[in-house]
XYZ file of C-alpha atoms in Angstrom:
665
model
C 25.238 -32.511 6.486
C 27.281 -35.084 4.570
C 29.348 -34.182 1.534
C 26.931 -35.884 -0.866
C 23.945 -34.182 0.746
C 25.722 -30.832 0.530
C 26.434 -31.430 -3.147
C 22.817 -32.407 -3.770
C 21.527 -29.302 -1.991
C 23.875 -27.019 -3.924
C 22.807 -28.641 -7.183
C 19.166 -28.103 -6.234
C 19.724 -24.400 -5.559
C 21.595 -23.854 -8.813
C 19.030 -25.947 -10.646
C 16.204 -23.771 -9.362
C 17.903 -20.614 -10.637
C 18.717 -22.309 -13.933
C 15.141 -23.494 -14.453
C 13.838 -19.986 -13.760
C 16.179 -18.351 -16.273
C 15.733 -21.022 -18.943
C 11.941 -20.978 -18.701
C 11.903 -17.192 -18.859
C 14.189 -17.134 -21.896
C 12.108 -19.704 -23.794
C 8.871 -17.937 -22.924
C 9.997 -14.435 -23.901
C 11.368 -15.731 -27.209
C 8.172 -17.559 -28.167
C 5.923 -14.710 -27.000
C 7.894 -12.102 -28.939
C 7.769 -14.112 -32.140
C 4.083 -14.934 -31.752
C 2.919 -11.525 -30.527
C 4.803 -9.435 -33.055
C 7.270 -7.735 -30.711
C 10.142 -9.190 -32.749
C 8.791 -7.893 -36.061
C 10.238 -4.691 -37.583
C 8.199 -1.542 -37.038
C 6.840 0.295 -40.043
C 8.015 3.614 -38.614
C 10.928 4.300 -36.272
C 12.229 0.733 -36.102
C 15.289 0.625 -33.785
C 16.722 -2.477 -35.434
C 16.706 -6.173 -34.502
C 19.305 -5.849 -31.743
C 17.288 -3.307 -29.738
C 13.995 -5.069 -30.498
C 15.304 -8.277 -28.942
C 17.610 -6.831 -26.309
C 15.031 -4.643 -24.570
C 12.579 -7.455 -23.604
C 15.429 -9.807 -22.679
C 17.075 -7.270 -20.391
C 13.647 -6.361 -19.008
C 13.143 -10.053 -18.165
C 16.414 -10.100 -16.226
C 15.392 -6.895 -14.467
C 11.986 -8.309 -13.492
C 13.504 -11.504 -12.102
C 16.129 -9.521 -10.190
C 13.435 -7.212 -8.821
C 11.575 -10.256 -7.549
C 14.690 -11.605 -5.868
C 15.298 -8.200 -4.293
C 11.836 -7.559 -2.847
C 10.773 -11.148 -2.178
C 13.914 -11.946 -0.182
C 13.490 -8.860 1.986
C 9.809 -9.506 2.686
C 10.342 -13.165 3.567
C 13.262 -12.216 5.824
C 11.039 -9.767 7.685
C 8.256 -12.287 8.331
C 9.931 -15.696 8.456
C 13.567 -15.416 9.547
C 15.450 -14.293 12.642
C 17.770 -11.313 12.546
C 21.366 -12.319 13.177
C 20.991 -15.897 11.927
C 22.876 -17.190 8.910
C 19.562 -17.578 7.074
C 18.827 -13.883 7.583
C 22.229 -13.008 6.142
C 21.580 -15.297 3.172
C 18.294 -13.492 2.544
C 19.916 -10.062 2.631
C 22.845 -11.231 0.518
C 20.333 -12.514 -2.024
C 18.503 -9.198 -1.904
C 21.726 -7.227 -2.306
C 22.967 -9.275 -5.272
C 19.514 -9.171 -6.860
C 19.357 -5.408 -6.347
C 22.764 -5.007 -7.998
C 21.595 -7.007 -11.020
C 18.351 -5.038 -10.988
C 20.281 -1.752 -10.998
C 22.476 -2.737 -13.927
C 19.573 -4.212 -15.892
C 17.459 -1.133 -15.223
C 20.183 1.172 -16.489
C 20.664 -0.932 -19.614
C 16.890 -1.119 -20.145
C 16.672 2.657 -19.886
C 19.355 2.981 -22.544
C 17.570 0.553 -24.863
C 14.266 2.334 -24.195
C 15.930 5.536 -25.391
C 17.203 3.755 -28.505
C 13.754 2.291 -29.175
C 11.942 5.603 -28.701
C 14.241 7.888 -30.722
C 16.218 5.434 -32.899
C 19.391 7.550 -32.894
C 22.560 6.264 -34.469
C 24.840 4.916 -31.749
C 28.002 7.004 -31.629
C 30.479 8.742 -29.342
C 29.316 12.105 -30.605
C 28.512 14.652 -27.856
C 25.126 15.187 -29.489
C 24.212 11.556 -28.772
C 25.126 12.013 -25.111
C 23.120 15.233 -24.951
C 20.079 13.464 -26.396
C 20.430 10.629 -23.884
C 20.806 13.105 -21.020
C 17.719 15.004 -22.125
C 15.785 11.734 -22.300
C 16.791 10.733 -18.766
C 16.364 14.145 -17.143
C 13.494 15.818 -18.993
C 11.173 13.163 -20.398
C 8.826 11.167 -18.099
C 9.853 7.788 -19.519
C 13.550 8.530 -19.069
C 12.977 9.937 -15.589
C 11.188 6.727 -14.616
C 14.129 4.599 -15.717
C 16.625 6.899 -13.988
C 14.722 6.887 -10.691
C 14.336 3.120 -10.829
C 18.063 2.678 -11.383
C 19.018 5.041 -8.559
C 16.637 3.407 -6.076
C 18.021 0.005 -7.034
C 21.542 1.232 -6.305
C 20.492 2.505 -2.873
C 18.791 -0.808 -2.060
C 21.951 -2.664 -3.099
C 24.046 -0.715 -0.601
C 21.521 -0.823 2.241
C 20.850 -4.554 1.935
C 24.582 -5.247 2.038
C 25.638 -2.867 4.804
C 22.645 -2.361 7.135
C 21.075 -5.496 8.604
C 18.973 -4.731 11.656
C 15.210 -5.283 11.748
C 14.438 -1.608 11.209
C 17.018 -1.266 8.461
C 15.630 -4.275 6.613
C 12.124 -2.846 6.824
C 13.281 0.491 5.397
C 15.194 -1.312 2.656
C 12.123 -3.383 1.772
C 9.983 -0.245 1.528
C 12.547 1.348 -0.788
C 12.627 -1.822 -2.875
C 8.848 -1.716 -3.198
C 9.044 1.980 -4.117
C 11.243 1.093 -7.091
C 8.188 -0.545 -8.676
C 6.247 2.732 -8.790
C 8.085 4.311 -11.746
C 8.067 0.916 -13.471
C 4.283 0.911 -13.325
C 4.148 4.040 -15.488
C 6.174 2.417 -18.264
C 5.065 0.206 -21.121
C 1.423 0.137 -22.143
C 0.170 1.204 -18.714
C 1.026 4.794 -19.525
C -0.495 4.698 -23.005
C -3.986 3.346 -22.490
C -6.985 5.569 -22.035
C -7.701 3.859 -18.680
C -4.429 5.223 -17.344
C -5.223 5.193 -13.614
C -6.634 1.678 -13.640
C -3.729 0.430 -15.766
C -1.033 1.994 -13.570
C -2.528 0.750 -10.296
C -3.207 -2.734 -11.632
C 0.304 -3.172 -13.005
C 1.817 -1.808 -9.774
C -0.121 -4.326 -7.687
C 0.634 -7.059 -10.207
C 4.389 -6.533 -10.253
C 4.725 -6.122 -6.476
C 2.583 -9.192 -5.787
C 4.475 -11.279 -8.336
C 7.820 -10.128 -6.904
C 6.900 -11.135 -3.347
C 5.621 -14.481 -4.609
C 8.494 -15.347 -6.955
C 11.272 -13.798 -4.874
C 10.074 -15.524 -1.726
C 9.965 -18.885 -3.488
C 13.457 -18.327 -4.861
C 14.728 -17.642 -1.341
C 13.042 -20.824 -0.087
C 15.027 -22.708 -2.734
C 18.272 -21.029 -1.653
C 17.596 -21.733 2.040
C 17.084 -25.465 1.564
C 19.353 -27.266 3.997
C 20.079 -24.113 5.994
C 16.911 -23.784 8.119
C 14.125 -26.100 9.319
C 11.849 -26.257 6.317
C 8.454 -26.629 8.011
C 8.082 -23.189 9.650
C 9.765 -21.405 6.739
C 7.470 -22.946 4.139
C 4.363 -22.413 6.242
C 5.140 -18.722 6.657
C 6.067 -18.311 3.007
C 2.839 -20.050 2.038
C 0.816 -17.441 3.921
C 2.606 -14.647 2.069
C 2.185 -16.516 -1.216
C -1.591 -16.783 -0.783
C -1.876 -13.027 -0.278
C 0.454 -12.379 -3.222
C -1.483 -14.800 -5.443
C -4.724 -12.984 -4.631
C -3.195 -9.610 -5.504
C -1.679 -10.969 -8.725
C -4.941 -12.611 -9.777
C -7.178 -9.592 -9.111
C -4.774 -7.071 -10.620
C -4.035 -9.368 -13.554
C -7.697 -9.714 -14.450
C -8.154 -5.958 -14.144
C -5.091 -5.295 -16.254
C -6.319 -7.724 -18.913
C -9.734 -6.072 -19.098
C -8.160 -2.642 -19.527
C -5.589 -3.829 -22.066
C -7.786 -6.076 -24.219
C -10.858 -3.873 -24.183
C -13.479 -6.177 -25.730
C -14.106 -9.859 -26.356
C -13.148 -9.547 -29.999
C -9.577 -8.725 -28.999
C -9.186 -11.820 -26.818
C -8.101 -13.854 -29.833
C -5.528 -11.322 -31.007
C -1.834 -12.184 -30.479
C -1.830 -9.876 -27.464
C -4.934 -11.592 -26.106
C -3.457 -15.076 -26.562
C -0.370 -14.119 -24.554
C -2.630 -12.759 -21.812
C -4.623 -16.008 -21.850
C -1.380 -17.971 -21.575
C -0.430 -15.944 -18.491
C -3.854 -16.630 -16.976
C -3.441 -20.371 -17.566
C 0.016 -20.277 -15.974
C -1.356 -18.343 -13.010
C -4.116 -20.898 -12.547
C -1.624 -23.758 -12.712
C 0.577 -22.104 -10.086
C -2.456 -21.532 -7.876
C -3.475 -25.191 -8.093
C 0.096 -26.282 -7.420
C 0.395 -24.002 -4.403
C -2.942 -25.135 -2.990
C -1.930 -28.760 -3.448
C 1.301 -28.617 -1.504
C -0.182 -26.296 1.129
C -3.029 -28.711 1.896
C -1.391 -32.073 1.227
C 2.358 -31.730 1.711
C 3.216 -28.924 4.145
C 1.572 -30.688 7.140
C 3.711 -33.780 6.352
C 7.056 -32.160 5.583
C 8.785 -34.042 8.389
C 8.596 -37.227 6.300
C 11.217 -37.715 3.586
C 8.641 -38.788 0.998
C 6.494 -35.664 1.442
C 9.592 -33.446 1.482
C 10.810 -34.974 -1.769
C 7.486 -34.338 -3.498
C 7.384 -30.836 -2.079
C 10.778 -29.827 -3.476
C 9.880 -31.335 -6.842
C 6.704 -29.247 -6.957
C 8.704 -26.176 -5.935
C 10.924 -26.620 -8.990
C 7.817 -27.003 -11.153
C 6.397 -23.794 -9.709
C 9.690 -21.993 -10.326
C 9.532 -23.104 -13.947
C 5.949 -21.895 -14.326
C 6.920 -18.550 -12.814
C 9.768 -18.278 -15.297
C 7.349 -18.883 -18.168
C 4.948 -16.249 -16.821
C 7.773 -13.739 -16.319
C 8.980 -14.229 -19.878
C 5.478 -13.731 -21.233
C 5.134 -10.540 -19.180
C 8.422 -9.146 -20.514
C 7.348 -9.829 -24.098
C 3.867 -8.451 -23.477
C 5.308 -5.050 -22.554
C 6.669 -4.765 -26.120
C 3.724 -6.415 -27.883
C 1.376 -4.066 -29.760
C -1.973 -3.969 -27.920
C -5.183 -4.827 -29.768
C -6.503 -2.144 -32.074
C -8.785 0.272 -30.288
C -7.191 0.048 -26.826
C -4.595 2.741 -27.417
C -5.322 6.194 -26.110
C -7.692 7.928 -28.496
C -6.868 11.227 -30.164
C -7.358 14.008 -27.631
C -10.433 16.003 -28.585
C -11.525 17.905 -25.488
C -9.787 19.889 -22.723
C -10.975 17.326 -20.165
C -9.340 14.500 -22.116
C -6.152 16.523 -22.389
C -6.014 17.092 -18.621
C -7.349 13.813 -17.226
C -6.892 11.309 -20.047
C -10.599 10.447 -20.002
C -13.702 12.010 -21.462
C -15.803 14.455 -19.464
C -18.453 12.467 -17.556
C -22.160 13.232 -17.923
C -23.816 15.914 -15.813
C -23.641 15.175 -12.096
C -27.291 14.521 -11.284
C -28.811 12.750 -8.273
C -28.925 9.366 -9.985
C -25.160 9.582 -10.631
C -24.592 9.140 -6.894
C -25.727 5.537 -7.347
C -24.733 4.685 -10.921
C -21.398 6.393 -11.665
C -18.298 4.409 -10.730
C -14.578 4.817 -11.329
C -13.007 1.950 -9.401
C -9.515 2.401 -7.992
C -8.163 -1.151 -7.875
C -5.492 -0.159 -5.346
C -8.015 0.815 -2.674
C -10.434 -1.945 -3.613
C -7.729 -4.522 -2.894
C -6.659 -2.715 0.294
C -10.231 -2.605 1.603
C -10.796 -6.239 0.648
C -7.773 -7.347 2.643
C -8.815 -5.066 5.501
C -12.244 -6.694 5.779
C -10.903 -10.227 5.298
C -8.183 -10.031 7.963
C -10.484 -8.257 10.410
C -13.209 -10.900 10.070
C -10.577 -13.646 10.250
C -9.375 -12.175 13.539
C -12.907 -12.022 14.932
C -13.488 -15.629 13.873
C -10.292 -16.756 15.584
C -11.371 -15.086 18.827
C -14.809 -16.708 18.677
C -13.321 -20.145 17.985
C -11.296 -20.002 21.186
C -14.239 -18.702 23.212
C -13.370 -14.993 23.375
C -15.885 -12.301 22.547
C -15.459 -9.271 20.328
C -18.022 -6.424 20.345
C -20.252 -6.687 17.286
C -20.481 -2.916 16.956
C -16.726 -2.692 16.371
C -16.969 -5.190 13.514
C -19.878 -3.280 11.981
C -18.046 0.047 12.166
C -14.884 -1.406 10.620
C -16.724 -2.999 7.703
C -18.718 0.200 7.134
C -15.488 2.199 7.137
C -13.938 -0.074 4.524
C -17.073 0.050 2.370
C -17.071 3.842 2.598
C -13.398 3.869 1.593
C -14.233 1.853 -1.534
C -17.157 4.156 -2.302
C -15.130 7.347 -1.894
C -12.123 6.106 -3.880
C -14.083 4.228 -6.529
C -17.601 5.627 -6.641
C -19.157 8.870 -7.871
C -16.819 11.011 -5.771
C -13.793 9.564 -7.541
C -15.571 9.808 -10.892
C -16.223 13.555 -10.521
C -13.528 14.819 -8.130
C -11.217 15.738 -11.013
C -13.888 17.939 -12.601
C -15.700 19.538 -9.638
C -13.836 21.184 -6.757
C -16.864 20.701 -4.511
C -16.859 16.937 -5.061
C -13.103 16.875 -4.512
C -13.583 18.663 -1.177
C -16.400 16.310 -0.163
C -14.156 13.322 -0.806
C -11.387 14.975 1.172
C -13.671 15.563 4.154
C -14.811 11.940 4.118
C -11.251 10.643 3.852
C -9.942 12.744 6.684
C -12.939 12.717 9.051
C -15.793 10.308 8.315
C -13.851 7.176 7.350
C -11.288 7.451 10.209
C -14.162 7.840 12.688
C -15.527 4.460 11.599
C -12.166 2.713 11.361
C -10.881 3.904 14.739
C -14.070 2.663 16.396
C -13.271 -0.763 14.977
C -10.101 -0.929 17.164
C -8.092 -2.992 14.640
C -4.830 -2.918 16.599
C -6.471 -4.322 19.721
C -8.107 -7.062 17.670
C -4.829 -7.945 15.965
C -2.908 -8.145 19.240
C -5.546 -10.484 20.657
C -6.015 -12.652 17.571
C -2.534 -13.081 16.074
C -0.420 -15.792 17.674
C 2.725 -14.718 19.475
C 5.985 -16.117 18.137
C 8.602 -17.505 20.505
C 11.405 -18.352 18.072
C 12.854 -14.859 17.621
C 11.199 -14.222 14.259
C 8.618 -11.511 13.747
C 5.077 -12.070 12.595
C 2.187 -9.669 12.312
C 1.793 -9.307 16.088
C 5.470 -8.549 16.657
C 5.572 -5.944 13.903
C 2.427 -4.270 15.235
C 3.931 -4.141 18.731
C 7.121 -2.670 17.274
C 5.146 -0.045 15.363
C 3.008 0.945 18.360
C 6.032 1.402 20.628
C 8.412 2.927 18.081
C 9.733 6.470 18.684
C 8.023 7.650 15.520
C 4.654 6.364 16.759
C 5.151 8.100 20.113
C 5.565 11.388 18.263
C 2.790 11.207 15.665
C 0.197 9.742 18.057
C 0.678 12.486 20.634
C -2.622 14.395 20.682
C -1.045 17.797 20.041
C 1.119 16.473 17.196
C -1.792 14.575 15.638
C -3.965 17.702 15.814
C -1.193 19.815 14.287
C -0.716 17.349 11.427
C -4.465 17.325 10.843
C -4.818 21.109 10.618
C -1.521 22.006 8.960
C -2.169 19.408 6.267
C -5.428 21.114 5.309
C -3.926 24.543 4.899
C -0.649 23.384 3.360
C -2.360 21.181 0.805
C -4.876 23.673 -0.561
C -2.790 26.827 -0.330
C 0.371 25.448 -1.957
C 1.118 23.604 -5.188
C 0.437 20.275 -3.486
C -3.169 20.414 -4.657
C -1.968 20.991 -8.228
C 0.412 18.028 -7.913
C -2.439 15.788 -6.768
C -4.441 16.791 -9.836
C -1.770 16.513 -12.495
C 0.103 13.461 -11.210
C -1.348 10.058 -10.394
C 1.228 9.574 -7.643
C 0.140 12.889 -6.128
C -3.483 11.773 -6.036
C -2.666 8.488 -4.310
C -0.389 10.306 -1.861
C -3.264 12.657 -1.051
C -5.586 9.745 -0.248
C -2.993 8.002 1.922
C -1.912 11.142 3.762
C -5.349 12.447 4.649
C -6.609 9.020 5.626
C -3.670 8.541 8.001
C -3.753 12.092 9.396
C -7.455 11.767 10.123
C -6.962 8.342 11.684
C -4.205 9.596 13.999
C -6.281 12.559 15.131
C -9.423 10.532 15.816
C -7.429 7.798 17.576
C -5.817 10.347 19.883
C -9.287 11.441 20.995
C -11.522 8.366 21.186
C -9.462 5.342 20.113
C -9.522 2.117 22.103
C -6.224 0.959 20.621
C -3.068 1.385 22.734
C -1.137 4.632 22.295
C 1.832 5.900 24.329
C 0.055 9.017 25.628
C -3.519 10.278 25.985
C -4.767 13.622 27.162
C -7.256 13.789 30.025
C -10.816 14.246 28.798
C -10.919 18.017 29.405
C -7.740 18.363 27.338
C -9.272 16.297 24.552
C -12.322 18.538 24.360
C -10.189 21.678 24.340
C -8.032 20.238 21.543
C -11.110 19.266 19.559
C -12.676 22.716 19.944
C -9.460 24.340 18.727
C -9.371 22.023 15.712
C -13.044 22.743 14.974
C -12.319 26.466 14.952
C -9.328 26.116 12.633
C -11.336 23.817 10.390
C -14.151 26.359 10.160
C -11.665 29.128 9.338
C -10.254 26.911 6.598
C -13.670 26.495 4.993
C -14.359 30.232 5.225
C -10.950 30.993 3.701
C -11.851 28.826 0.701
C -15.209 30.569 0.352
C -13.596 34.020 0.476
C -11.166 33.318 -2.369
C -11.769 35.836 -5.139
C -9.747 33.849 -7.653
C -10.003 30.275 -8.794
C -7.701 27.755 -7.121
C -5.806 25.586 -9.630
C -7.396 27.651 -12.379
C -5.423 25.880 -15.092
C -7.201 22.690 -14.061
C -10.721 23.344 -12.804
C -11.124 26.373 -15.044
C -9.939 24.586 -18.177
C -12.163 21.504 -18.262
C -14.548 22.811 -20.877
C -17.447 21.776 -18.650
C -20.847 23.051 -19.833
C -22.981 21.644 -17.027
C -23.128 22.353 -13.305
C -22.073 25.534 -11.496
C -19.281 27.707 -12.800
C -15.796 26.819 -11.499
C -15.742 29.792 -9.109
C -19.234 29.042 -7.769
C -18.290 25.395 -7.427
C -15.217 26.401 -5.424
C -17.455 28.452 -3.118
C -19.631 25.367 -2.624
C -16.511 23.354 -1.811
C -15.565 25.840 0.903
C -19.073 25.584 2.294
C -18.748 21.804 2.409
C -15.503 22.115 4.368
C -17.127 24.593 6.754
C -20.486 22.919 7.298
C -20.593 19.266 6.310
C -17.013 18.787 7.444
C -18.022 19.808 10.972
C -20.552 16.968 11.306
C -17.935 14.271 12.067
C -16.231 16.747 14.410
C -19.495 17.211 16.307
C -19.853 13.434 16.538
C -16.323 13.303 17.919
C -17.177 15.909 20.555
C -20.270 13.981 21.632
C -18.276 10.746 21.770
C -15.555 12.342 23.916
C -18.217 13.703 26.283
C -19.881 10.288 26.562
C -16.554 8.571 27.207
C -15.736 11.187 29.840
C -19.032 10.548 31.601
C -18.573 6.789 31.464
C -15.025 7.110 32.744
C -16.193 9.159 35.743
C -18.865 6.549 36.433
C -16.291 3.755 36.282
C -13.956 5.643 38.623
C -16.743 6.198 41.129
C -17.772 2.549 41.017
C -14.152 1.531 41.494
C -13.880 3.797 44.531
C -17.137 2.397 45.934
C -15.941 -1.188 45.512
C -12.650 -0.298 47.168
C -14.509 1.306 50.051
C -16.687 -1.776 50.441
C -13.624 -4.031 50.559
C -11.713 -1.890 53.077
C -14.683 -0.833 55.195
C -14.251 2.790 54.099
C -10.874 2.815 55.855
C -9.549 5.668 53.730
C -12.492 7.922 54.635
C -12.216 7.043 58.338
C -8.473 7.746 58.275
C -9.142 11.071 56.554
C -11.772 12.048 59.166
C -9.449 11.013 61.999
C -6.699 13.163 60.507
C -9.042 16.151 60.379
C -10.026 15.492 64.005
C -6.371 15.449 65.092
C -5.742 18.730 63.288
C -8.800 20.276 64.934
C -7.712 19.060 68.384
C -4.208 20.456 67.820
C -5.645 23.830 66.804
C -7.927 23.864 69.880
C -5.033 23.229 72.240
C -2.925 25.864 70.521
C -5.728 28.378 70.966
C -6.061 27.517 74.688
C -2.331 28.039 75.266
C -2.419 31.400 73.535
C -5.450 32.435 75.627
C -3.516 31.822 78.859
C-alpha cells in the first residue's frame, strides 16, 4: 500500500469513529432537550451536571459495549486466528471493553447521584452511602456487576487469544448486557418480563450490528474486503431482525396505547424506528447491489461511502437510545400502585380463573424464546431447502418433528402455561415436564446437527463458520463428558431433585434471571438425555441398546420417586410464594402441589414410555440391519466364513478322535 493510500485508509478509519461519536452526541442532546430528560425534576433533582452527564456517559458506554461484543463476534465468524486482522479485532475489543468498564463505573456513580441526590463530599458517610448502593440495592448491584465483567473482558481480550478463549470472552461480553437490561425503564414498567427480555435482545443485537460494522471500518486495507463484508452482512441481517422485533416489542410495552405515540417519548421512539428502517434499506441495498461487485473500484467506493452513512445513522440511533433511558415514559405506563399480593410478588395482576378455554386464549409471550424459536425454524428450513436445491433428500418426518418442537417451545414459554406457572405449582410442573421431556423428544428427532453439517458450506480459508463451530462443539472435551449416557442421565435426574428440594426453585420464582436459567437448563438437560438414547446426531459415545434400556428404566424409576416425593410433602414448597398469592379460585396451594407431584409421576412418564418404545424399535431395526449386512456379506463371499468355521470344527473333532484312539491303545 502506497503512502497516500495508507493515509487515506487511516483517515477513513478515524473518520468513521468520529462520525459515530459526533452523530451520537448530536442525537442525545436533541433527544434530551425534546423529551424532557434535560429538564429539572420537581422532586429529587440531582442538578444539571448529573442530568446531562448520565446520558452522555451512558452513550459512551453503549458505543464501547458495541465495539467490545461486535468485534469479538465478527472475529469468531469472519477472521482467522493468528492473523493480524484477528489481533486487530481483539485489540479493538480490549480497548472498547476498557472504555466500557470506565464508563460503566462512572455511570453507576452518576446513577447513585441521580437516585439519592446526596451532596458530593469526602465525608465517610458519602462513601458509606455509595457502598450501600453498590452492594445492597439491585440498581447498584447491576452497575457493579457490569463494571466487573467489563474489566474481566478487557483482560481476557488482551491476554488470551485462541479460538476457545475468544469464544469464552465473547460469552462474558454478552453476559455484561444482562444486568444492563434490568436498568432504566425496563425495570419499572408493569410488563417487567417483556421489557427486560426485549431490551436485552435489543442491546445485544444492536451491539453485534454496530460493533461489527465498526470493525469492518477499522479493517479496511488490512484484509480482502469481499469475504469479510459478506460474512458480516449475514450477521448483520440476523442482528437487524433481532433489533427490529425486540424494538417493536419494547415500544409497545413502553408506549402502552396509541394516544401516547405522540408524546415526547413516543416521538423519540418513532425517530428510532425511522432510523432503523433507513439502516435496513441501506444494508439491503449494498448487500444486493454492491457486495457482489466489490472487486470493482467504483462499487467499492460506493460501498465505503454507504458504510459511513450507516455508521452515522447508528450513532443517531444510539444517542436517541441513551436519551430515551432518561426520558419520562408516557403517563400510565409506569408500574401501577401495588394492590394485591400477586402484584407484589409477580409485578402483574392475578389472571382470571384457569378454566378450559384459558388453554387456548391466555397468552404471556416471552419474546426471548419467540425469537429463538423463530430463528430455529428459519435456519432449519433454510438448511432443508439448500439440500433439496442440490439434489439431496432430507426426511420429511424430521422437519415436521423439529417444527412441532419449536412450536411447542413457544406455546410452553409464551402460552397458558407461562401465564399461570407463577400462580399454580401444578402448571409450573407441567411446563417443567414438557421442557425437559416432551420438547427434547421432538427436537432430537429433528437431528439438527446432522442437517447443519450437511447443509452448511465448509470453509477452506482457516476461518470458522457455523459448520466449523458445530464440529468443534461436538468433538470438544466438554461435549464428550455431558453427552455420555451415564452423565446425561445423572444430570437429568439430579437436576430434578436439586431444583425442587433446594432454594433454586425459589430463585426461579423471585428472579427473572432464575426463571430463564430454569428454562435453558431443563431444556438442555432433557435434550442431552434424549439424544444419548435415540439421537441420530453424532456423539462421541453411545451405549449398546440393552444398556440404553437399562439406563432408561433406572431414570423412569427415579422420576417416579421424584413425583411421589412431591406428593408426600406435608408442607407447602416455596410457601412464601405459592401460599401468598391471594388466589381465591382453583385448588388450595397444598392440593395444587399434590396435583403437581401427580403430574410429575404420571404425565411425566408418558414421554419416557415413548422413549422406551423408540429404543426398542431402533434395537429391532438395528438387529435387522446387522442380519441383512451379514447375509449380503455371505452372498458376496460364498458363505466362506461359515465354511471356514465348519472346517475348523471338523479339524477339532478329528483331532479329538485321534487323541481318543491313542489313549485307547
